[in-house]
């Protein structure tokens, strides 16, 4: 049987890191230790570890999205590149994509902070998340052999964050009616972001200015999507991915 291990760490009530693994029971002690070691060098005042038995068998996906990387002189060029792809490849207009993506750079929560999860926007530009402070969080996703995938990706010059974000975006785009995901980190030092669209995980470097602590995700979806089914899929259905594409 498989277990989900989730760690969330914060400082002064501000989220600073989070991680999730799906592992078999005998691996729990080793994986918890590794997750704790990861946060040792970080300053934090609260950390929560939750271990839960999966209530159902995971769906297995053979491959992740295909990774591509594009470099730009500045983040504005990267945003325009992403907007161009979204408006040409989908029914989301340039204006709708731009307006919602811009919110991430200012703090998309109604109080001007980062949302804790993602915003959901349909083709008509309507916001669908049930709570605009919280947004929706994609959880219960991992690679079957995370260590192997991490080694493979790091060798190619990607980062551990790529591993996490690639898994998350692969789960998202696997849902029928999920069109694209745009993401920038809320870590002020991490300027690489991505657009996941049409089977691809397109890394954009840089997608935000250095020093900006704003970030988050926009999920673009079809207008006829069933929002309860989408929430249920993202929050409750476990997914394991076998290998990376690219
Ligand atoms: C995050 O850490 O919240 C976002 C990670 C983006 C990863 C982009 C990449 O390097 O592939």
PDB file of C-alpha atoms and ligand atoms in Angstrom:
ATOM      1  CA  UNK A   1       0.000   0.000   0.000  1.00  0.00           C
ATOM      2  CA  UNK A   2       1.144   3.541  -0.723  1.00  0.00           C
ATOM      3  CA  UNK A   3       1.362   6.602   1.503  1.00  0.00           C
ATOM      4  CA  UNK A   4       1.440  10.309   0.784  1.00  0.00           C
ATOM      5  CA  UNK A   5       3.962  12.359   2.775  1.00  0.00           C
ATOM      6  CA  UNK A   6       3.417  16.118   2.725  1.00  0.00           C
ATOM      7  CA  UNK A   7       5.681  18.701   4.334  1.00  0.00           C
ATOM      8  CA  UNK A   8       4.807  22.383   4.632  1.00  0.00           C
ATOM      9  CA  UNK A   9       7.132  24.881   6.222  1.00  0.00           C
ATOM     10  CA  UNK A  10       6.603  28.533   7.065  1.00  0.00           C
ATOM     11  CA  UNK A  11       8.189  31.554   8.716  1.00  0.00           C
ATOM     12  CA  UNK A  12       6.055  34.290  10.295  1.00  0.00           C
ATOM     13  CA  UNK A  13       3.023  32.579   8.773  1.00  0.00           C
ATOM     14  CA  UNK A  14       4.496  32.936   5.289  1.00  0.00           C
ATOM     15  CA  UNK A  15       4.817  29.687   3.374  1.00  0.00           C
ATOM     16  CA  UNK A  16       8.471  29.047   2.518  1.00  0.00           C
ATOM     17  CA  UNK A  17       8.575  25.511   1.238  1.00  0.00           C
ATOM     18  CA  UNK A  18       6.464  22.485   0.603  1.00  0.00           C
ATOM     19  CA  UNK A  19       7.016  19.023  -0.767  1.00  0.00           C
ATOM     20  CA  UNK A  20       5.096  15.882  -1.379  1.00  0.00           C
ATOM     21  CA  UNK A  21       6.101  12.270  -1.965  1.00  0.00           C
ATOM     22  CA  UNK A  22       4.134   9.108  -2.636  1.00  0.00           C
ATOM     23  CA  UNK A  23       6.000   6.079  -1.313  1.00  0.00           C
ATOM     24  CA  UNK A  24       5.505   2.570  -0.002  1.00  0.00           C
ATOM     25  CA  UNK A  25       5.307   2.070   3.767  1.00  0.00           C
ATOM     26  CA  UNK A  26       8.827   0.753   4.228  1.00  0.00           C
ATOM     27  CA  UNK A  27      10.322   3.900   2.624  1.00  0.00           C
ATOM     28  CA  UNK A  28       8.556   6.368   4.949  1.00  0.00           C
ATOM     29  CA  UNK A  29      11.395   6.810   7.516  1.00  0.00           C
ATOM     30  CA  UNK A  30      14.048   7.348   4.817  1.00  0.00           C
ATOM     31  CA  UNK A  31      11.922   9.803   2.821  1.00  0.00           C
ATOM     32  CA  UNK A  32      10.847  11.788   5.908  1.00  0.00           C
ATOM     33  CA  UNK A  33      14.505  12.091   6.928  1.00  0.00           C
ATOM     34  CA  UNK A  34      15.450  13.373   3.454  1.00  0.00           C
ATOM     35  CA  UNK A  35      12.630  15.914   3.509  1.00  0.00           C
ATOM     36  CA  UNK A  36      13.706  17.154   6.931  1.00  0.00           C
ATOM     37  CA  UNK A  37      17.313  17.469   5.766  1.00  0.00           C
ATOM     38  CA  UNK A  38      16.163  19.625   2.865  1.00  0.00           C
ATOM     39  CA  UNK A  39      14.789  22.255   5.205  1.00  0.00           C
ATOM     40  CA  UNK A  40      17.712  22.203   7.643  1.00  0.00           C
ATOM     41  CA  UNK A  41      19.447  25.163   6.035  1.00  0.00           C
ATOM     42  CA  UNK A  42      16.245  27.230   5.897  1.00  0.00           C
ATOM     43  CA  UNK A  43      15.028  29.577   8.584  1.00  0.00           C
ATOM     44  CA  UNK A  44      11.543  28.528   9.682  1.00  0.00           C
ATOM     45  CA  UNK A  45       9.325  28.626  12.750  1.00  0.00           C
ATOM     46  CA  UNK A  46       6.697  26.086  11.748  1.00  0.00           C
ATOM     47  CA  UNK A  47       6.810  22.819   9.886  1.00  0.00           C
ATOM     48  CA  UNK A  48       4.114  20.248   9.446  1.00  0.00           C
ATOM     49  CA  UNK A  49       4.545  16.693   8.212  1.00  0.00           C
ATOM     50  CA  UNK A  50       1.473  14.725   7.266  1.00  0.00           C
ATOM     51  CA  UNK A  51       1.574  11.025   6.403  1.00  0.00           C
ATOM     52  CA  UNK A  52      -1.566   9.501   4.978  1.00  0.00           C
ATOM     53  CA  UNK A  53      -2.407   6.152   3.465  1.00  0.00           C
ATOM     54  CA  UNK A  54      -3.759   6.582  -0.068  1.00  0.00           C
ATOM     55  CA  UNK A  55      -7.421   5.730  -0.184  1.00  0.00           C
ATOM     56  CA  UNK A  56      -7.215   4.473  -3.759  1.00  0.00           C
ATOM     57  CA  UNK A  57      -4.753   3.058  -6.243  1.00  0.00           C
ATOM     58  CA  UNK A  58      -2.881   5.740  -8.196  1.00  0.00           C
ATOM     59  CA  UNK A  59      -3.407   6.293 -11.904  1.00  0.00           C
ATOM     60  CA  UNK A  60      -0.126   5.535 -13.658  1.00  0.00           C
ATOM     61  CA  UNK A  61       1.052   7.873 -16.417  1.00  0.00           C
ATOM     62  CA  UNK A  62       3.835   6.522 -18.634  1.00  0.00           C
ATOM     63  CA  UNK A  63       5.472   9.851 -19.458  1.00  0.00           C
ATOM     64  CA  UNK A  64       5.659  13.366 -18.107  1.00  0.00           C
ATOM     65  CA  UNK A  65       5.139  16.388 -20.323  1.00  0.00           C
ATOM     66  CA  UNK A  66       8.015  17.013 -22.725  1.00  0.00           C
ATOM     67  CA  UNK A  67      10.558  19.493 -21.357  1.00  0.00           C
ATOM     68  CA  UNK A  68      11.764  22.403 -23.475  1.00  0.00           C
ATOM     69  CA  UNK A  69      13.774  25.435 -22.355  1.00  0.00           C
ATOM     70  CA  UNK A  70      13.907  28.930 -23.866  1.00  0.00           C
ATOM     71  CA  UNK A  71      16.148  31.753 -22.711  1.00  0.00           C
ATOM     72  CA  UNK A  72      15.352  35.444 -22.938  1.00  0.00           C
ATOM     73  CA  UNK A  73      17.120  38.758 -22.418  1.00  0.00           C
ATOM     74  CA  UNK A  74      14.574  39.728 -19.801  1.00  0.00           C
ATOM     75  CA  UNK A  75      11.401  38.412 -18.212  1.00  0.00           C
ATOM     76  CA  UNK A  76       9.166  40.648 -20.318  1.00  0.00           C
ATOM     77  CA  UNK A  77      10.297  38.874 -23.486  1.00  0.00           C
ATOM     78  CA  UNK A  78       9.488  35.549 -21.822  1.00  0.00           C
ATOM     79  CA  UNK A  79       6.004  36.701 -20.783  1.00  0.00           C
ATOM     80  CA  UNK A  80       5.275  37.870 -24.335  1.00  0.00           C
ATOM     81  CA  UNK A  81       6.463  34.524 -25.707  1.00  0.00           C
ATOM     82  CA  UNK A  82       4.105  32.687 -23.323  1.00  0.00           C
ATOM     83  CA  UNK A  83       1.186  35.009 -24.136  1.00  0.00           C
ATOM     84  CA  UNK A  84       1.763  34.482 -27.825  1.00  0.00           C
ATOM     85  CA  UNK A  85       1.664  30.687 -27.436  1.00  0.00           C
ATOM     86  CA  UNK A  86      -1.480  30.782 -25.289  1.00  0.00           C
ATOM     87  CA  UNK A  87      -3.391  33.119 -27.588  1.00  0.00           C
ATOM     88  CA  UNK A  88      -2.373  31.266 -30.767  1.00  0.00           C
ATOM     89  CA  UNK A  89      -2.779  27.687 -29.555  1.00  0.00           C
ATOM     90  CA  UNK A  90      -5.945  28.007 -27.452  1.00  0.00           C
ATOM     91  CA  UNK A  91      -9.269  29.823 -27.248  1.00  0.00           C
ATOM     92  CA  UNK A  92      -7.945  32.050 -24.462  1.00  0.00           C
ATOM     93  CA  UNK A  93      -7.595  35.580 -25.810  1.00  0.00           C
ATOM     94  CA  UNK A  94      -4.397  37.546 -25.362  1.00  0.00           C
ATOM     95  CA  UNK A  95      -6.219  40.009 -23.141  1.00  0.00           C
ATOM     96  CA  UNK A  96      -7.667  37.369 -20.801  1.00  0.00           C
ATOM     97  CA  UNK A  97      -4.311  35.588 -20.508  1.00  0.00           C
ATOM     98  CA  UNK A  98      -2.416  38.838 -19.925  1.00  0.00           C
ATOM     99  CA  UNK A  99      -4.808  40.218 -17.301  1.00  0.00           C
ATOM    100  CA  UNK A 100      -4.658  37.090 -15.172  1.00  0.00           C
ATOM    101  CA  UNK A 101      -0.964  36.392 -15.582  1.00  0.00           C
ATOM    102  CA  UNK A 102      -0.190  39.992 -14.578  1.00  0.00           C
ATOM    103  CA  UNK A 103      -1.990  39.416 -11.264  1.00  0.00           C
ATOM    104  CA  UNK A 104       0.671  36.878 -10.248  1.00  0.00           C
ATOM    105  CA  UNK A 105       3.349  39.575 -10.382  1.00  0.00           C
ATOM    106  CA  UNK A 106       1.366  41.811  -8.009  1.00  0.00           C
ATOM    107  CA  UNK A 107       0.043  39.192  -5.569  1.00  0.00           C
ATOM    108  CA  UNK A 108      -3.108  37.498  -6.853  1.00  0.00           C
ATOM    109  CA  UNK A 109      -4.904  37.105  -3.521  1.00  0.00           C
ATOM    110  CA  UNK A 110      -7.555  39.742  -2.713  1.00  0.00           C
ATOM    111  CA  UNK A 111      -5.287  40.981   0.123  1.00  0.00           C
ATOM    112  CA  UNK A 112      -2.388  41.599  -2.301  1.00  0.00           C
ATOM    113  CA  UNK A 113      -0.359  38.612  -1.092  1.00  0.00           C
ATOM    114  CA  UNK A 114       0.336  35.449  -3.036  1.00  0.00           C
ATOM    115  CA  UNK A 115      -2.532  33.014  -3.254  1.00  0.00           C
ATOM    116  CA  UNK A 116      -1.760  29.761  -1.460  1.00  0.00           C
ATOM    117  CA  UNK A 117      -2.791  27.707  -4.491  1.00  0.00           C
ATOM    118  CA  UNK A 118      -3.582  28.369  -8.139  1.00  0.00           C
ATOM    119  CA  UNK A 119      -6.195  30.573  -9.746  1.00  0.00           C
ATOM    120  CA  UNK A 120      -8.489  28.899 -12.293  1.00  0.00           C
ATOM    121  CA  UNK A 121      -9.546  30.877 -15.369  1.00  0.00           C
ATOM    122  CA  UNK A 122     -11.836  29.683 -18.152  1.00  0.00           C
ATOM    123  CA  UNK A 123     -11.949  30.673 -21.838  1.00  0.00           C
ATOM    124  CA  UNK A 124     -14.420  33.471 -21.067  1.00  0.00           C
ATOM    125  CA  UNK A 125     -12.047  34.951 -18.495  1.00  0.00           C
ATOM    126  CA  UNK A 126     -14.170  33.878 -15.514  1.00  0.00           C
ATOM    127  CA  UNK A 127     -12.391  32.984 -12.267  1.00  0.00           C
ATOM    128  CA  UNK A 128     -13.590  29.604 -11.023  1.00  0.00           C
ATOM    129  CA  UNK A 129     -11.651  28.878  -7.831  1.00  0.00           C
ATOM    130  CA  UNK A 130     -13.915  28.430  -4.821  1.00  0.00           C
ATOM    131  CA  UNK A 131     -11.767  30.546  -2.498  1.00  0.00           C
ATOM    132  CA  UNK A 132      -9.716  33.397  -3.999  1.00  0.00           C
ATOM    133  CA  UNK A 133      -7.269  33.537  -1.092  1.00  0.00           C
ATOM    134  CA  UNK A 134      -6.572  29.833  -1.121  1.00  0.00           C
ATOM    135  CA  UNK A 135      -6.970  28.959  -4.806  1.00  0.00           C
ATOM    136  CA  UNK A 136      -6.672  25.289  -5.678  1.00  0.00           C
ATOM    137  CA  UNK A 137      -3.698  23.070  -4.848  1.00  0.00           C
ATOM    138  CA  UNK A 138      -2.636  20.154  -6.999  1.00  0.00           C
ATOM    139  CA  UNK A 139      -1.511  17.368  -4.674  1.00  0.00           C
ATOM    140  CA  UNK A 140      -1.055  13.587  -4.704  1.00  0.00           C
ATOM    141  CA  UNK A 141       1.404  13.352  -7.555  1.00  0.00           C
ATOM    142  CA  UNK A 142       4.928  11.932  -7.740  1.00  0.00           C
ATOM    143  CA  UNK A 143       7.311   9.943  -9.925  1.00  0.00           C
ATOM    144  CA  UNK A 144       7.419   6.202  -9.250  1.00  0.00           C
ATOM    145  CA  UNK A 145      11.200   6.366  -8.920  1.00  0.00           C
ATOM    146  CA  UNK A 146      11.841   9.962  -7.890  1.00  0.00           C
ATOM    147  CA  UNK A 147      15.554   9.439  -7.174  1.00  0.00           C
ATOM    148  CA  UNK A 148      16.192   8.113 -10.688  1.00  0.00           C
ATOM    149  CA  UNK A 149      14.209  10.941 -12.322  1.00  0.00           C
ATOM    150  CA  UNK A 150      15.899  13.592 -10.175  1.00  0.00           C
ATOM    151  CA  UNK A 151      19.344  12.300 -11.115  1.00  0.00           C
ATOM    152  CA  UNK A 152      18.407  12.237 -14.793  1.00  0.00           C
ATOM    153  CA  UNK A 153      17.038  15.789 -14.761  1.00  0.00           C
ATOM    154  CA  UNK A 154      19.854  17.282 -12.700  1.00  0.00           C
ATOM    155  CA  UNK A 155      22.375  15.774 -15.155  1.00  0.00           C
ATOM    156  CA  UNK A 156      20.588  17.654 -17.931  1.00  0.00           C
ATOM    157  CA  UNK A 157      20.896  20.940 -16.036  1.00  0.00           C
ATOM    158  CA  UNK A 158      17.416  21.096 -14.539  1.00  0.00           C
ATOM    159  CA  UNK A 159      16.726  21.499 -10.821  1.00  0.00           C
ATOM    160  CA  UNK A 160      14.844  19.707  -8.051  1.00  0.00           C
ATOM    161  CA  UNK A 161      12.129  22.269  -8.519  1.00  0.00           C
ATOM    162  CA  UNK A 162      11.792  21.140 -12.107  1.00  0.00           C
ATOM    163  CA  UNK A 163      11.136  17.617 -10.817  1.00  0.00           C
ATOM    164  CA  UNK A 164       8.308  18.831  -8.525  1.00  0.00           C
ATOM    165  CA  UNK A 165       6.791  21.273 -10.991  1.00  0.00           C
ATOM    166  CA  UNK A 166       6.999  18.835 -13.909  1.00  0.00           C
ATOM    167  CA  UNK A 167       5.088  16.220 -11.916  1.00  0.00           C
ATOM    168  CA  UNK A 168       2.448  18.757 -10.889  1.00  0.00           C
ATOM    169  CA  UNK A 169       1.979  20.169 -14.413  1.00  0.00           C
ATOM    170  CA  UNK A 170       1.821  16.639 -15.865  1.00  0.00           C
ATOM    171  CA  UNK A 171      -1.014  15.793 -13.490  1.00  0.00           C
ATOM    172  CA  UNK A 172      -2.815  19.035 -14.358  1.00  0.00           C
ATOM    173  CA  UNK A 173      -2.672  18.675 -18.127  1.00  0.00           C
ATOM    174  CA  UNK A 174      -3.836  15.073 -17.901  1.00  0.00           C
ATOM    175  CA  UNK A 175      -7.325  16.301 -16.940  1.00  0.00           C
ATOM    176  CA  UNK A 176      -9.702  16.623 -19.877  1.00  0.00           C
ATOM    177  CA  UNK A 177     -10.553  20.308 -20.293  1.00  0.00           C
ATOM    178  CA  UNK A 178      -7.370  21.574 -18.646  1.00  0.00           C
ATOM    179  CA  UNK A 179      -5.768  23.811 -21.305  1.00  0.00           C
ATOM    180  CA  UNK A 180      -2.572  25.306 -19.889  1.00  0.00           C
ATOM    181  CA  UNK A 181      -0.704  26.288 -16.749  1.00  0.00           C
ATOM    182  CA  UNK A 182       1.469  29.368 -16.269  1.00  0.00           C
ATOM    183  CA  UNK A 183       3.783  29.434 -13.228  1.00  0.00           C
ATOM    184  CA  UNK A 184       6.314  31.666 -11.551  1.00  0.00           C
ATOM    185  CA  UNK A 185       7.937  30.730  -8.253  1.00  0.00           C
ATOM    186  CA  UNK A 186       7.190  32.796  -5.153  1.00  0.00           C
ATOM    187  CA  UNK A 187      10.854  32.449  -4.198  1.00  0.00           C
ATOM    188  CA  UNK A 188      12.590  35.752  -4.943  1.00  0.00           C
ATOM    189  CA  UNK A 189      15.803  33.975  -6.011  1.00  0.00           C
ATOM    190  CA  UNK A 190      14.196  31.554  -8.450  1.00  0.00           C
ATOM    191  CA  UNK A 191      13.466  33.344 -11.716  1.00  0.00           C
ATOM    192  CA  UNK A 192      12.842  30.369 -14.024  1.00  0.00           C
ATOM    193  CA  UNK A 193       9.151  29.765 -14.633  1.00  0.00           C
ATOM    194  CA  UNK A 194       7.184  27.717 -17.099  1.00  0.00           C
ATOM    195  CA  UNK A 195       4.195  27.399 -19.371  1.00  0.00           C
ATOM    196  CA  UNK A 196       2.702  23.907 -19.614  1.00  0.00           C
ATOM    197  CA  UNK A 197       0.659  23.576 -22.771  1.00  0.00           C
ATOM    198  CA  UNK A 198      -0.122  21.005 -25.461  1.00  0.00           C
ATOM    199  CA  UNK A 199       1.920  18.147 -23.976  1.00  0.00           C
ATOM    200  CA  UNK A 200       4.919  20.381 -23.230  1.00  0.00           C
ATOM    201  CA  UNK A 201       6.547  21.805 -20.132  1.00  0.00           C
ATOM    202  CA  UNK A 202       8.153  24.952 -21.507  1.00  0.00           C
ATOM    203  CA  UNK A 203      10.726  26.432 -19.138  1.00  0.00           C
ATOM    204  CA  UNK A 204      11.191  30.172 -19.596  1.00  0.00           C
ATOM    205  CA  UNK A 205      14.346  31.832 -18.306  1.00  0.00           C
ATOM    206  CA  UNK A 206      13.876  34.295 -16.701  1.00  0.00           C
ATOM    207  CA  UNK A 207      10.106  34.597 -16.279  1.00  0.00           C
ATOM    208  CA  UNK A 208      10.283  37.055 -13.400  1.00  0.00           C
ATOM    209  CA  UNK A 209      12.693  39.684 -12.133  1.00  0.00           C
ATOM    210  CA  UNK A 210      15.246  38.707  -9.507  1.00  0.00           C
ATOM    211  CA  UNK A 211      14.185  39.803  -6.008  1.00  0.00           C
ATOM    212  CA  UNK A 212      10.424  39.658  -6.555  1.00  0.00           C
ATOM    213  CA  UNK A 213       8.734  37.566  -3.857  1.00  0.00           C
ATOM    214  CA  UNK A 214       5.450  37.386  -5.736  1.00  0.00           C
ATOM    215  CA  UNK A 215       4.445  34.263  -7.629  1.00  0.00           C
ATOM    216  CA  UNK A 216       1.914  31.539  -8.187  1.00  0.00           C
ATOM    217  CA  UNK A 217       0.037  29.662 -10.854  1.00  0.00           C
ATOM    218  CA  UNK A 218      -2.786  30.275 -13.311  1.00  0.00           C
ATOM    219  CA  UNK A 219      -4.704  27.228 -14.538  1.00  0.00           C
ATOM    220  CA  UNK A 220      -6.485  27.923 -17.858  1.00  0.00           C
ATOM    221  CA  UNK A 221      -9.417  25.602 -18.461  1.00  0.00           C
ATOM    222  CA  UNK A 222     -12.277  25.053 -20.922  1.00  0.00           C
ATOM    223  CA  UNK A 223     -15.462  26.965 -20.207  1.00  0.00           C
ATOM    224  CA  UNK A 224     -17.527  23.767 -20.001  1.00  0.00           C
ATOM    225  CA  UNK A 225     -15.272  22.161 -17.387  1.00  0.00           C
ATOM    226  CA  UNK A 226     -16.986  20.588 -14.377  1.00  0.00           C
ATOM    227  CA  UNK A 227     -15.363  22.494 -11.525  1.00  0.00           C
ATOM    228  CA  UNK A 228     -16.239  19.957  -8.804  1.00  0.00           C
ATOM    229  CA  UNK A 229     -14.711  17.157 -10.862  1.00  0.00           C
ATOM    230  CA  UNK A 230     -11.611  19.278 -11.475  1.00  0.00           C
ATOM    231  CA  UNK A 231     -11.191  19.975  -7.735  1.00  0.00           C
ATOM    232  CA  UNK A 232     -11.709  16.319  -6.931  1.00  0.00           C
ATOM    233  CA  UNK A 233      -9.109  15.264  -9.515  1.00  0.00           C
ATOM    234  CA  UNK A 234      -6.498  17.801  -8.399  1.00  0.00           C
ATOM    235  CA  UNK A 235      -6.956  17.275  -4.656  1.00  0.00           C
ATOM    236  CA  UNK A 236      -7.974  13.628  -4.256  1.00  0.00           C
ATOM    237  CA  UNK A 237      -6.882  11.445  -7.176  1.00  0.00           C
ATOM    238  CA  UNK A 238      -3.336  10.063  -6.831  1.00  0.00           C
ATOM    239  CA  UNK A 239      -1.107  10.026  -9.900  1.00  0.00           C
ATOM    240  CA  UNK A 240       2.259   8.347 -10.346  1.00  0.00           C
ATOM    241  CA  UNK A 241       4.467   9.056 -13.353  1.00  0.00           C
ATOM    242  CA  UNK A 242       6.867   6.479 -14.751  1.00  0.00           C
ATOM    243  CA  UNK A 243       9.362   8.492 -16.782  1.00  0.00           C
ATOM    244  CA  UNK A 244      10.219  11.905 -18.165  1.00  0.00           C
ATOM    245  CA  UNK A 245       9.830  12.948 -21.766  1.00  0.00           C
ATOM    246  CA  UNK A 246      12.843  14.945 -22.894  1.00  0.00           C
TER     247      UNK A 246
HETATM  248  C1  LIG B   1       8.079  26.895  -7.668  1.00  0.00           C
HETATM  249  O1  LIG B   1       9.090  26.511  -7.090  1.00  0.00           O
HETATM  250  O2  LIG B   1       7.098  27.269  -7.057  1.00  0.00           O
HETATM  251  C2  LIG B   1       8.016  26.945  -9.142  1.00  0.00           C
HETATM  252  C3  LIG B   1       9.057  26.120  -9.774  1.00  0.00           C
HETATM  253  C4  LIG B   1       9.248  26.418 -11.215  1.00  0.00           C
HETATM  254  C5  LIG B   1      10.243  25.448 -11.794  1.00  0.00           C
HETATM  255  C6  LIG B   1      10.744  25.839 -13.119  1.00  0.00           C
HETATM  256  C7  LIG B   1      11.880  24.928 -13.575  1.00  0.00           C
HETATM  257  O3  LIG B   1      13.023  25.205 -13.223  1.00  0.00           O
HETATM  258  O4  LIG B   1      11.621  23.941 -14.257  1.00  0.00           O
END
